[in-house]
Short mmCIF file of C-alpha atoms and ligand atoms in Angstrom, two decimals:
data_model
loop_
_atom_site.label_atom_id
_atom_site.label_comp_id
_atom_site.label_asym_id
_atom_site.label_seq_id
_atom_site.Cartn_x
_atom_site.Cartn_y
_atom_site.Cartn_z
CA MET A 10 -21.69 40.81 46.15
CA ASN A 11 -21.69 40.64 42.69
CA ILE A 12 -23.52 37.06 41.99
CA VAL A 13 -23.27 35.92 38.16
CA VAL A 14 -26.41 33.15 36.40
CA ILE A 15 -24.18 31.56 34.09
CA VAL A 16 -27.15 29.72 31.31
CA PRO A 17 -25.41 27.46 29.28
CA THR A 18 -26.88 27.06 26.30
CA TYR A 19 -27.38 25.19 22.73
CA ASN A 20 -30.24 25.77 20.58
CA GLU A 21 -32.29 28.29 22.87
CA ARG A 22 -33.18 30.96 19.85
CA ASP A 23 -36.71 30.43 21.02
CA ASN A 24 -36.06 30.85 25.03
CA ILE A 25 -33.14 33.32 25.61
CA ALA A 26 -34.05 36.84 25.19
CA GLU A 27 -37.33 36.49 27.15
CA LEU A 28 -35.22 34.74 29.95
CA LEU A 29 -32.63 37.63 29.87
CA ALA A 30 -35.54 40.21 30.58
CA GLN A 31 -37.64 38.28 33.12
CA LEU A 32 -34.08 37.75 34.37
CA GLN A 33 -33.02 41.53 34.32
CA THR A 34 -36.47 42.42 36.24
CA VAL A 35 -36.50 39.35 38.68
CA PHE A 36 -31.68 41.03 39.92
CA GLY A 37 -33.61 44.46 40.34
CA ARG A 38 -35.41 43.21 43.26
CA LEU A 39 -32.23 42.23 45.09
CA ASP A 40 -29.76 43.93 46.60
CA HIS A 41 -26.32 42.26 44.85
CA ASP A 42 -24.31 43.26 41.52
CA MET A 43 -26.25 40.66 39.32
CA GLN A 44 -24.55 39.42 35.93
CA VAL A 45 -25.88 36.42 33.29
CA LEU A 46 -23.15 34.96 31.84
CA VAL A 47 -24.70 32.98 28.46
CA VAL A 48 -22.47 30.15 27.80
CA ASP A 49 -22.97 28.96 24.14
CA ASP A 50 -22.14 26.01 22.02
CA ASN A 51 -21.64 28.22 18.40
CA SER A 52 -25.42 27.28 18.97
CA PRO A 53 -26.56 27.02 14.58
CA ASP A 54 -29.43 28.21 15.63
CA GLY A 55 -28.66 31.84 15.99
CA THR A 56 -28.73 31.90 19.98
CA GLN A 57 -25.44 33.75 19.73
CA GLN A 58 -27.15 36.61 17.98
CA VAL A 59 -30.30 37.08 20.52
CA VAL A 60 -27.96 38.16 23.15
CA ARG A 61 -25.89 40.34 21.16
CA ALA A 62 -28.92 42.04 20.49
CA GLN A 63 -29.85 42.19 24.27
CA GLN A 64 -26.54 43.33 25.62
CA THR A 65 -26.60 46.72 24.45
CA ALA A 66 -29.63 47.35 26.43
CA MET A 67 -27.85 45.18 29.18
CA PRO A 68 -24.65 45.95 30.30
CA ASN A 69 -24.28 43.55 32.48
CA LEU A 70 -25.22 40.22 29.93
CA HIS A 71 -22.13 38.48 29.68
CA MET A 72 -21.10 35.80 27.14
CA ILE A 73 -18.64 33.54 26.17
CA CYS A 74 -18.50 30.77 23.19
CA GLY A 75 -16.64 27.38 21.31
CA ASP A 76 -17.26 24.46 20.00
CA LYS A 77 -19.35 22.51 21.10
CA ALA A 78 -18.20 19.89 23.75
CA GLY A 79 -20.99 18.91 26.48
CA LEU A 80 -23.10 20.57 28.94
CA GLY A 81 -20.37 19.81 31.89
CA ALA A 82 -17.70 21.14 29.27
CA ALA A 83 -19.53 24.71 29.07
CA TYR A 84 -19.80 24.91 32.27
CA ILE A 85 -15.87 24.27 33.60
CA ARG A 86 -15.50 26.77 30.61
CA GLY A 87 -18.17 29.65 32.34
CA MET A 88 -17.53 28.89 35.80
CA ARG A 89 -13.80 29.78 35.42
CA HIS A 90 -14.82 33.23 33.51
CA ALA A 91 -16.81 33.67 36.22
CA LEU A 92 -14.26 33.30 38.61
CA ASP A 93 -11.05 34.69 37.15
CA VAL A 94 -12.70 37.69 34.81
CA LEU A 95 -16.35 39.03 36.48
CA ARG A 96 -14.80 38.19 39.61
CA ALA A 97 -18.12 36.00 42.07
CA ASP A 98 -18.49 35.98 44.81
CA VAL A 99 -21.22 33.32 44.09
CA VAL A 100 -22.35 31.31 40.55
CA PHE A 101 -25.90 30.02 39.69
CA GLU A 102 -25.90 26.97 36.84
CA MET A 103 -29.52 27.73 35.61
CA ASP A 104 -31.15 25.73 32.56
CA ALA A 105 -32.25 28.77 29.71
CA ASP A 106 -35.42 26.76 28.52
CA PHE A 107 -37.38 27.93 31.96
CA SER A 108 -37.36 24.58 34.12
CA HIS A 109 -35.47 26.83 36.50
CA LYS A 110 -37.79 29.62 37.41
CA PRO A 111 -36.30 32.72 37.69
CA ASP A 112 -38.47 33.81 40.43
CA ASP A 113 -36.58 30.90 42.72
CA ILE A 114 -33.55 32.53 41.99
CA PRO A 115 -34.61 35.22 45.59
CA ARG A 116 -34.62 32.11 47.93
CA LEU A 117 -31.79 30.19 46.12
CA LEU A 118 -30.12 33.36 47.23
CA HIS A 119 -31.48 33.75 51.20
CA ALA A 120 -29.59 30.61 52.03
CA ILE A 121 -26.80 31.10 50.28
CA GLU A 122 -26.56 34.87 52.59
CA ASP A 123 -27.32 32.18 55.61
CA GLY A 124 -24.84 30.62 55.24
CA ALA A 125 -24.61 27.85 53.05
CA ASP A 126 -21.58 27.45 50.20
CA PHE A 127 -23.76 25.36 47.88
CA VAL A 128 -27.75 25.81 46.74
CA ILE A 129 -29.44 23.15 45.19
CA GLY A 130 -33.06 24.03 43.66
CA SER A 131 -34.12 20.42 44.57
CA ARG A 132 -37.20 18.69 43.35
CA TYR A 133 -36.82 15.42 45.55
CA VAL A 134 -37.19 17.39 48.76
CA SER A 135 -39.85 18.58 50.97
CA GLY A 136 -41.96 21.02 48.37
CA GLY A 137 -40.48 20.11 45.53
CA SER A 138 -41.45 18.74 42.20
CA ILE A 139 -41.34 17.29 38.99
CA PRO A 140 -43.75 18.07 35.99
CA ARG A 141 -46.89 16.37 36.12
CA GLU A 142 -47.01 15.68 32.51
CA TRP A 143 -44.16 13.96 32.63
CA GLY A 144 -44.29 9.92 31.58
CA VAL A 145 -43.35 6.72 33.86
CA LEU A 146 -39.92 7.04 31.70
CA ARG A 147 -38.71 10.45 32.14
CA ARG A 148 -39.53 10.41 35.77
CA LEU A 149 -37.57 6.59 36.48
CA ASN A 150 -34.93 7.85 34.49
CA SER A 151 -34.52 11.47 36.51
CA LEU A 152 -34.66 8.58 39.49
CA PHE A 153 -33.04 6.11 38.79
CA GLY A 154 -30.23 8.37 37.68
CA ASN A 155 -30.75 9.60 42.07
CA ILE A 156 -30.38 6.57 43.09
CA VAL A 157 -27.66 5.86 41.23
CA ALA A 158 -25.62 9.35 42.18
CA ARG A 159 -27.55 8.44 46.21
CA PHE A 160 -26.24 4.98 46.34
CA LEU A 161 -23.37 4.09 44.22
CA ALA A 162 -21.52 7.25 43.85
CA GLY A 163 -22.03 7.94 47.56
CA ILE A 164 -23.45 11.64 48.32
CA TYR A 165 -26.30 10.18 50.03
CA SER A 166 -27.43 12.80 52.39
CA VAL A 167 -27.82 15.12 49.02
CA ARG A 168 -32.10 13.70 47.30
CA ASP A 169 -31.25 15.70 44.53
CA CYS A 170 -27.71 15.12 42.75
CA THR A 171 -29.18 15.39 39.06
CA ALA A 172 -29.83 19.22 39.58
CA GLY A 173 -29.26 21.80 37.24
CA PHE A 174 -30.39 25.00 39.25
CA ARG A 175 -27.53 26.17 42.12
CA ALA A 176 -26.54 28.58 44.06
CA ILE A 177 -21.96 28.03 44.55
CA ARG A 178 -19.73 30.73 46.66
CA SER A 179 -17.31 30.74 44.44
CA GLY A 180 -14.51 30.84 47.40
CA LEU A 181 -15.66 26.70 47.41
CA LEU A 182 -15.25 26.50 43.87
CA ALA A 183 -11.92 27.79 43.56
CA GLN A 184 -11.20 25.17 45.79
CA ILE A 185 -11.61 22.58 43.04
CA ASP A 186 -9.66 21.95 40.08
CA LEU A 187 -12.58 21.32 37.72
CA SER A 188 -10.26 20.37 35.00
CA ALA A 189 -10.03 17.06 37.10
CA LEU A 190 -13.15 16.35 36.80
CA ARG A 191 -12.89 14.82 34.00
CA VAL A 192 -16.61 15.27 32.38
CA GLN A 193 -18.64 16.18 29.14
CA GLY A 194 -21.64 16.35 29.37
CA TYR A 195 -24.28 15.95 32.28
CA ALA A 196 -22.25 13.85 34.35
CA PHE A 197 -21.33 17.38 35.14
CA GLN A 198 -23.20 17.68 37.86
CA ILE A 199 -22.55 14.36 40.57
CA ALA A 200 -18.78 15.40 39.99
CA LEU A 201 -18.59 18.35 40.75
CA LEU A 202 -21.64 18.33 43.82
CA TYR A 203 -18.96 15.22 45.04
CA GLU A 204 -16.31 17.36 45.52
CA ALA A 205 -18.46 20.01 47.67
CA VAL A 206 -19.81 17.03 50.11
CA LEU A 207 -15.32 16.33 50.55
CA ARG A 208 -15.04 19.09 50.50
CA GLY A 209 -17.06 19.53 53.95
CA ALA A 210 -19.23 22.07 51.86
CA ARG A 211 -22.38 23.31 53.88
CA ILE A 212 -25.66 22.21 51.25
CA VAL A 213 -28.75 23.15 51.43
CA GLU A 214 -31.82 21.65 49.85
CA VAL A 215 -34.50 25.18 48.84
CA PRO A 216 -37.70 22.98 46.82
CA VAL A 217 -38.32 23.98 43.35
CA GLU A 218 -41.26 22.78 41.04
CA PHE A 219 -39.65 21.76 37.76
CA VAL A 220 -41.62 22.74 34.46
CA GLU A 221 -41.47 21.57 31.46
CA ARG A 222 -39.55 23.25 28.41
CA THR A 223 -42.75 24.08 25.99
CA ARG A 224 -40.22 25.69 23.22
CA GLY A 225 -36.96 23.71 22.01
CA ASP A 226 -35.48 20.66 22.67
CA SER A 227 -33.47 18.68 25.72
CA LYS A 228 -30.28 17.56 25.10
CA LEU A 229 -29.53 14.96 27.06
CA GLY A 230 -27.97 12.15 24.76
CA VAL A 231 -27.87 8.67 26.20
CA SER A 232 -23.65 9.20 25.87
CA ASP A 233 -25.07 11.17 28.98
CA ILE A 234 -26.50 8.38 30.69
CA VAL A 235 -23.23 6.07 30.05
CA GLU A 236 -21.04 8.95 31.30
CA PHE A 237 -22.94 9.40 33.72
CA LEU A 238 -22.29 5.61 35.57
CA GLN A 239 -19.15 5.31 34.63
CA SER A 240 -19.07 9.05 36.22
CA ALA A 241 -21.20 7.22 39.13
CA LEU A 242 -18.68 4.17 39.38
CA TRP A 243 -15.14 6.25 39.13
CA LEU A 244 -16.47 8.27 42.56
CA ARG A 245 -17.34 4.79 44.02
CA PHE A 246 -13.96 3.44 43.47
CA ARG A 247 -12.40 6.81 44.57
CA SER A 248 -14.00 6.70 48.64
CA SER A 249 -14.27 2.87 48.58
CA ALA A 250 -10.15 2.44 47.50
CA THR A 251 -9.49 5.07 51.11
CA PHE A 252 -11.32 2.27 52.40
CA ILE A 253 -9.76 -0.61 51.89
CA LYS A 254 -6.21 1.16 51.94
CA PHE A 255 -6.84 2.03 55.66
CA ALA A 256 -8.41 -1.89 56.33
CA LEU A 257 -4.92 -3.24 55.04
CA VAL A 258 -3.29 -0.88 57.51
CA GLY A 259 -5.25 -2.33 60.15
CA ALA A 260 -4.76 -5.56 58.60
CA SER A 261 -0.94 -4.90 58.88
CA GLY A 262 -1.10 -3.35 62.10
CA VAL A 263 -2.39 -7.28 63.56
CA VAL A 264 1.12 -7.46 62.33
CA VAL A 265 2.50 -5.39 63.76
CA ASN A 266 0.51 -5.95 67.19
CA LEU A 267 0.90 -9.46 67.33
CA GLY A 268 4.71 -9.16 66.16
CA ALA A 269 6.13 -7.34 68.69
CA PHE A 270 4.19 -9.13 71.57
CA ALA A 271 6.15 -12.45 70.87
CA LEU A 272 9.22 -10.50 70.33
CA LEU A 273 8.57 -9.02 73.50
CA LEU A 274 7.69 -12.35 75.44
CA GLY A 275 10.74 -13.00 74.02
CA LEU A 276 13.10 -11.08 75.14
CA GLY A 277 12.10 -11.96 78.83
CA VAL A 278 9.44 -8.82 78.84
CA ASN A 279 6.38 -9.79 81.61
CA LYS A 280 3.19 -10.21 79.57
CA PHE A 281 1.08 -7.24 80.92
CA ILE A 282 3.64 -5.08 80.29
CA ALA A 283 4.60 -6.79 76.70
CA SER A 284 0.62 -6.12 75.47
CA PRO A 285 0.15 -2.27 75.81
CA ILE A 286 3.79 -1.89 74.30
CA ALA A 287 2.11 -4.22 71.22
CA ILE A 288 -0.82 -1.65 71.24
CA GLU A 289 0.75 1.36 71.03
CA LEU A 290 2.92 0.52 68.49
CA SER A 291 1.02 -0.99 66.26
CA ILE A 292 -1.56 2.22 67.19
CA ILE A 293 1.53 3.97 65.43
CA TRP A 294 2.44 1.80 62.95
CA ASN A 295 -1.23 2.10 61.58
CA PHE A 296 -1.11 5.85 62.05
CA LEU A 297 2.21 6.79 59.89
CA PHE A 298 0.83 4.24 57.69
CA ASN A 299 -2.71 6.21 57.19
CA ASN A 300 -0.79 9.46 57.87
CA TYR A 301 1.44 9.36 54.77
CA TRP A 302 -1.06 6.89 52.69
CA THR A 303 -3.88 6.88 52.37
CA PHE A 304 -4.98 9.79 53.55
CA ARG A 305 -2.16 11.96 52.34
CA TRP A 306 -3.50 14.00 50.07
CA ARG A 307 -5.74 15.68 52.49
CA LYS A 308 -4.41 18.49 54.11
CA SER A 309 -5.09 19.87 58.36
CA ARG A 310 -4.07 23.25 59.82
CA ASP A 311 -2.97 20.27 62.47
CA ARG A 312 0.30 18.94 62.93
CA THR A 313 1.96 15.05 62.35
CA ARG A 314 2.19 15.13 66.35
CA ILE A 315 -1.22 16.28 67.20
CA LYS A 316 -2.68 14.16 64.28
CA GLY A 317 -1.60 10.78 65.76
CA LEU A 318 -2.93 12.12 69.56
CA LYS A 319 -6.23 12.48 67.70
CA PHE A 320 -5.44 8.55 66.52
CA ASN A 321 -4.48 7.08 69.19
CA ALA A 322 -7.65 8.71 71.07
CA VAL A 323 -9.87 6.97 68.06
CA SER A 324 -8.03 3.59 68.46
CA PHE A 325 -8.68 4.04 72.14
CA ALA A 326 -13.40 4.30 71.42
CA SER A 327 -12.50 1.74 68.49
CA LEU A 328 -11.34 -0.87 71.98
CA ALA A 329 -13.66 0.04 73.89
CA VAL A 330 -16.69 0.02 71.73
CA SER A 331 -15.07 -4.00 70.19
CA TYR A 332 -15.28 -4.65 74.37
CA VAL A 333 -18.43 -3.44 74.62
CA THR A 334 -19.13 -5.61 71.79
CA PHE A 335 -17.73 -8.98 73.10
CA VAL A 336 -19.31 -8.38 77.36
CA ALA A 337 -23.11 -7.70 75.46
CA LEU A 338 -22.59 -10.42 72.80
CA SER A 339 -20.51 -12.97 75.84
CA LEU A 340 -23.86 -12.09 77.54
CA ALA A 341 -26.43 -12.29 75.40
CA PHE A 342 -25.10 -15.59 73.89
CA PRO A 343 -23.01 -18.09 76.84
CA ASP A 344 -23.35 -21.08 74.25
CA VAL A 345 -21.41 -19.67 71.74
CA ALA A 346 -17.32 -20.03 71.59
CA PRO A 347 -15.70 -16.67 72.89
CA HIS A 348 -13.82 -16.05 69.90
CA TRP A 349 -16.85 -15.72 67.59
CA HIS A 350 -17.36 -12.42 70.12
CA GLN A 351 -14.19 -11.61 69.60
CA LEU A 352 -14.18 -11.21 65.75
CA ALA A 353 -17.24 -9.59 66.24
CA GLY A 354 -16.70 -6.89 68.14
CA ILE A 355 -13.91 -5.14 65.43
CA VAL A 356 -16.71 -4.77 62.61
CA PRO A 357 -18.56 -2.03 64.59
CA ALA A 358 -15.28 -0.63 65.94
CA ALA A 359 -13.31 -0.84 62.67
CA LEU A 360 -16.46 1.13 60.41
CA ILE A 361 -15.75 3.36 63.78
CA ASN A 362 -12.22 3.84 63.35
CA TYR A 363 -13.38 4.68 59.67
CA PHE A 364 -15.66 6.87 60.26
CA LEU A 365 -13.93 9.24 63.30
CA ASN A 366 -10.89 8.65 61.38
CA SER A 367 -11.66 9.93 58.64
CA TYR A 368 -13.97 12.97 59.47
CA TRP A 369 -11.64 14.11 62.33
CA THR A 370 -8.24 12.98 62.58
CA PHE A 371 -7.67 13.62 59.01
CA ARG A 372 -10.39 15.49 57.98
CA HIS A 373 -9.62 17.21 54.97
CA ASP A 374 -8.99 21.46 55.47
CA PRO A 375 -8.49 23.59 52.26
CA GLN A 376 -7.70 26.35 53.55
CA ALA A 377 -4.98 24.67 55.36
N1 GDD B 17 -23.12 26.07 27.03
C1 GDD B 17 -24.27 24.46 25.99
N2 GDD B 17 -23.31 23.40 25.60
N3 GDD B 17 -25.56 24.26 26.45
C2 GDD B 17 -25.78 23.07 26.78
C3 GDD B 17 -25.97 21.38 26.37
C4 GDD B 17 -24.60 22.19 25.13
O1 GDD B 17 -23.33 20.78 25.06
N4 GDD B 17 -26.24 20.36 26.39
C5 GDD B 17 -27.39 21.11 27.27
N5 GDD B 17 -26.56 22.78 27.48
C6 GDD B 17 -28.27 23.85 28.03
C7 GDD B 17 -29.58 23.72 26.97
O2 GDD B 17 -29.00 24.69 26.54
C8 GDD B 17 -30.00 24.32 28.60
O3 GDD B 17 -30.30 25.41 28.69
C9 GDD B 17 -29.46 23.46 29.26
O4 GDD B 17 -27.83 23.35 28.79
C10 GDD B 17 -29.75 22.03 29.81
O5 GDD B 17 -30.14 20.95 28.82
P1 GDD B 17 -31.53 20.61 28.33
O6 GDD B 17 -31.49 19.48 27.48
O7 GDD B 17 -33.06 21.07 28.75
O8 GDD B 17 -31.71 19.29 29.24
P2 GDD B 17 -32.46 18.45 30.90
O9 GDD B 17 -34.12 18.93 31.09
O10 GDD B 17 -32.79 17.68 29.56
O11 GDD B 17 -31.96 18.27 31.72
C11 GDD B 17 -32.14 19.49 32.70
O12 GDD B 17 -32.45 18.38 33.77
C12 GDD B 17 -31.54 17.71 34.20
C13 GDD B 17 -31.98 16.96 35.60
O13 GDD B 17 -33.48 16.08 34.73
C14 GDD B 17 -30.73 20.11 33.04
O14 GDD B 17 -31.23 20.90 34.55
C15 GDD B 17 -29.38 19.22 33.94
O15 GDD B 17 -29.11 19.54 33.87
C16 GDD B 17 -30.59 18.54 34.68
O16 GDD B 17 -29.78 16.74 34.99
MN1 MN B 18 -34.68 21.50 30.59
#
């Protein structure tokens, strides 16, 4: 495979030469085409000169330069270059300050070889760690960042959402519109991870020890924290918007169901025949609105007809759940009015309905 390790730099003169040397040593132990891409934002400290001086001895060392626009902007430029020009199969994200150990690269790569699409050098899985010397504030900041990412942005399944040490398959990256991420700074990390989760990427966390830098300074600033919070809120909104649309469609379906039922009764149809017809009409109604509105952007290999059948199956499953809840509550609380049992059944049914349809019927298939 062709592997490109992207290293963004801003004033890393005192780290970059040693890092590049260590990378070459590690690369020597690997059976892949290994390249490095430094993305420097015209560092005033002369980082570029140091890199250029090494390029003659290292033909696999590339560099692109630009004005300072933030860590995320640098990664976006770097990833495009790695995909389009260097033809990478796998792209690494890595800091220049030795917080990420070059010796850990083979372990991350192993996870890719084992089939992962997105590998995270994780500080928050068992075996991973943050520096012992980190003060309370720094610890809280990192912890808080991950809590925001997991529970506000909704990336629950990942422990270390803000990590900047990653290996990503280019096939996955190519599906993501990087310019649509709308992030400049460190928020890039959660924005990209969110897109990967959304596309059903196989995400693996490999434990790493995060080492505090000994030379130079961290560039994380207040504006990065503000952008990070904004970004997490925006991601939350995006996830909720889908659920809200789904709920609205469901509510309109109730109206269709009852309206059709009343209409059929008015036409003299027997109520035992009118009922299932009205139910099926509302299911079809819900399906069409979810297909052409709620989940419109999700691509699928299935024909609309197949999705309709799946939607119907899910509707019957949620009917069963709703009925089982009704029966269970009726038996458990016989003194409570049955309307409450019936109402309570809607909650688990709606959730199951949403999750099955979101992850099965309207599952996004980027290759479709
Ligand atoms: N080109 C470019 N432009 N590089 C930048 C910029 C920028 O605006 N800002 C930072 N970098 C480079 C740094 O030179 C370094 O190589 C790397 O990005 C990480 O920057 P640090 O300033 O050392 O970040 P940190 O140690 O505070 O944060 C690390 O941990 C965070 C999670 O706790 C990084 O790995 C972050 O990505 C991560 O979110
Ligand atoms: Mn750092």
